[in-house]
């Protein structure tokens, strides 16, 4: 799920992930690689910091294994095969080294071993390799837009990126 900032990408991605989980009766991972607004704190506002994990820890490993990904998934007790991956409150682009494309690809392979569906709440940051790889290699891309000047300006500045995504199944 991609689009301009503040158009409701996270909400839409989360609703889609929940719908896939309930209708397909499948295992789902929800990934939010946004460091400007780390999702774990607001998705789990009543959780202790020790109960939340960071996707940055898995990406910081020299080699990424399935166990590294699984250990960073935050689960909901009422949704057995639904997990969340994201950054914790207080983390920023300096908290972890920037991952290489090989490492991000390895991370996605390990997530594929953990779940049948992965829903990625992509960031608008062009330097975010996690989102860039997701948009490039996804099976289905969903672009969210709103009819306001900010969104149109964002789309105009990213038109080449969106044209590349349009080769995917676009919703």
C-alpha positions as a printed NumPy array, in Angstrom:
array([[  0.   ,   0.   ,   0.   ],
       [  1.586,   3.25 ,  -1.089],
       [  0.672,   6.876,  -1.591],
       [  1.164,  10.371,  -0.292],
       [  1.732,  11.077,   3.394],
       [ -1.402,  11.421,   5.556],
       [ -3.872,   9.882,   3.098],
       [ -4.707,   6.897,   5.308],
       [ -2.236,   4.286,   4.042],
       [ -1.695,   2.691,   7.436],
       [ -5.413,   2.485,   8.189],
       [ -6.199,   1.106,   4.722],
       [ -3.309,  -1.399,   4.865],
       [ -4.348,  -2.586,   8.311],
       [ -7.992,  -3.025,   7.231],
       [ -6.854,  -4.967,   4.141],
       [ -4.613,  -7.206,   6.236],
       [ -7.478,  -7.904,   8.662],
       [ -9.844,  -8.682,   5.781],
       [ -7.34 , -11.118,   4.249],
       [ -6.887, -12.765,   7.642],
       [-10.627, -13.187,   8.241],
       [-11.815, -14.039,   4.718],
       [ -8.918, -16.206,   3.516],
       [ -8.323, -17.794,   6.934],
       [ -4.636, -17.302,   6.185],
       [ -1.557, -16.237,   8.106],
       [ -0.803, -12.534,   7.615],
       [  2.128, -10.284,   8.467],
       [  1.603,  -6.526,   8.574],
       [  4.852,  -4.623,   8.   ],
       [  5.262,  -0.908,   8.569],
       [  8.832,   0.24 ,   7.855],
       [  8.064,   3.899,   8.653],
       [ 10.753,   5.45 ,  10.842],
       [  9.248,   8.945,  10.826],
       [  6.11 ,   7.613,  12.563],
       [  7.032,   4.235,  14.123],
       [  3.821,   2.213,  14.183],
       [  4.28 ,  -0.139,  17.119],
       [  3.544,   2.464,  19.794],
       [  0.258,   3.583,  18.274],
       [ -0.882,   0.116,  17.142],
       [ -0.308,  -1.186,  20.668],
       [ -0.805,   1.877,  22.918],
       [ -1.415,  -0.13 ,  26.091],
       [  1.583,  -2.444,  25.701],
       [  4.758,  -2.179,  27.708],
       [  7.905,  -1.36 ,  25.768],
       [  9.277,  -4.82 ,  26.639],
       [  6.281,  -6.433,  24.859],
       [  7.012,  -4.62 ,  21.581],
       [  9.772,  -5.558,  19.179],
       [ 11.534,  -3.833,  16.307],
       [ 11.979,  -4.884,  12.718],
       [ 15.312,  -3.054,  12.907],
       [ 16.701,  -5.799,  15.171],
       [ 16.043,  -8.456,  12.504],
       [ 17.491,  -6.27 ,   9.75 ],
       [ 20.577,  -5.553,  11.861],
       [ 21.667,  -9.222,  11.784],
       [ 24.56 , -10.228,   9.536],
       [ 22.468, -13.048,   8.082],
       [ 18.703, -13.093,   8.505],
       [ 17.022, -16.345,   9.469],
       [ 13.366, -17.183,   9.955],
       [ 13.879, -17.145,  13.746],
       [ 15.192, -13.562,  13.553],
       [ 11.982, -12.432,  11.872],
       [  9.726, -14.537,  14.1  ],
       [ 11.314, -13.138,  17.27 ],
       [ 10.384,  -9.567,  16.239],
       [  6.74 , -10.231,  15.374],
       [  4.167,  -8.766,  17.748],
       [  1.046, -10.917,  17.883],
       [ -2.5  , -10.167,  18.921],
       [ -3.924, -12.737,  21.327],
       [ -7.306, -12.826,  19.592],
       [ -5.793, -13.25 ,  16.112],
       [ -3.602, -16.344,  16.198],
       [ -1.874, -16.104,  12.794],
       [ -1.735, -12.331,  12.458],
       [  1.522, -10.559,  13.251],
       [  2.954,  -7.057,  13.176],
       [  6.44 ,  -5.91 ,  12.267],
       [  7.525,  -2.306,  12.627],
       [  9.763,   0.106,  14.435],
       [  9.404,   1.09 ,  18.082],
       [  8.802,   4.539,  19.493],
       [ 12.031,   6.504,  19.688],
       [ 13.765,   4.694,  16.828],
       [ 14.888,   6.738,  13.866],
       [ 17.077,   6.432,  10.777],
       [ 20.173,   6.511,  12.992],
       [ 19.055,   3.646,  15.263],
       [ 20.226,   0.934,  12.853],
       [ 22.572,   0.801,   9.867],
       [ 20.815,   1.226,   6.533],
       [ 20.167,  -2.282,   5.172],
       [ 21.476,  -3.364,   1.792],
       [ 19.168,  -4.572,  -0.964],
       [ 20.429,  -8.15 ,  -0.471],
       [ 19.543,  -7.975,   3.212],
       [ 16.064,  -6.595,   2.482],
       [ 15.495,  -9.354,  -0.101],
       [ 16.589, -11.943,   2.46 ],
       [ 14.239, -10.358,   5.003],
       [ 11.294, -10.666,   2.585],
       [ 12.194, -14.312,   1.851],
       [ 12.125, -15.058,   5.574],
       [  8.78 , -13.251,   5.969],
       [  7.403, -15.383,   3.117],
       [  8.431, -18.448,   5.132],
       [  6.493, -17.093,   8.134],
       [  3.191, -16.098,   6.52 ],
       [  1.01 , -16.679,   3.482],
       [  0.35 , -12.938,   3.011],
       [  2.485,  -9.887,   3.709],
       [  0.852,  -6.467,   3.691],
       [  3.381,  -3.634,   3.573],
       [  2.412,  -0.117,   4.616],
       [  4.994,   1.609,   2.393],
       [  6.517,   4.924,   3.321],
       [  6.761,   7.931,   1.052],
       [ 10.497,   8.149,   1.74 ],
       [ 12.456,   7.421,  -1.447],
       [ 15.445,   6.336,   0.687],
       [ 13.406,   3.583,   2.359],
       [ 14.727,   0.42 ,   0.716],
       [ 12.183,  -1.801,   2.496],
       [  9.296,   0.066,   0.843],
       [ 11.085,   0.375,  -2.512],
       [ 11.667,  -3.382,  -2.741],
       [  8.074,  -4.067,  -1.685],
       [  6.722,  -1.785,  -4.405],
       [  9.058,  -3.254,  -7.002],
       [  8.466,  -6.946,  -6.209],
       [  4.869,  -7.03 ,  -4.967],
       [  2.114,  -9.164,  -6.441],
       [ -0.533,  -6.47 ,  -5.927],
       [  0.015,  -2.749,  -5.379],
       [ -2.609,  -0.477,  -3.866],
       [ -2.13 ,   3.264,  -4.251],
       [ -4.049,   5.566,  -1.911],
       [ -4.76 ,   9.147,  -2.971],
       [ -6.826,  12.001,  -1.657],
       [ -8.174,  14.91 ,  -3.672],
       [ -6.05 ,  17.636,  -2.153],
       [ -3.145,  19.779,  -3.319],
       [ -0.606,  18.072,  -1.052],
       [ -1.439,  14.647,  -2.47 ],
       [ -1.345,  15.885,  -6.069],
       [  2.04 ,  17.529,  -5.501],
       [  3.356,  14.32 ,  -3.95 ],
       [  2.094,  12.28 ,  -6.892],
       [  3.678,  14.712,  -9.379],
       [  7.039,  14.445,  -7.605],
       [  6.906,  10.623,  -7.654],
       [  5.304,  10.06 , -11.062],
       [  8.168,   7.882, -12.399],
       [  8.013,   5.636,  -9.337],
       [  4.24 ,   5.255,  -9.671],
       [  4.542,   4.456, -13.388],
       [  6.877,   1.572, -12.499],
       [  4.338,   0.271,  -9.965],
       [  1.532,   0.413, -12.531],
       [  3.066,  -2.645, -14.229],
       [  1.817,  -4.609, -11.203],
       [ -1.736,  -5.548, -10.492],
       [ -2.892,  -2.121,  -9.423],
       [ -5.94 ,  -1.495,  -7.267]])
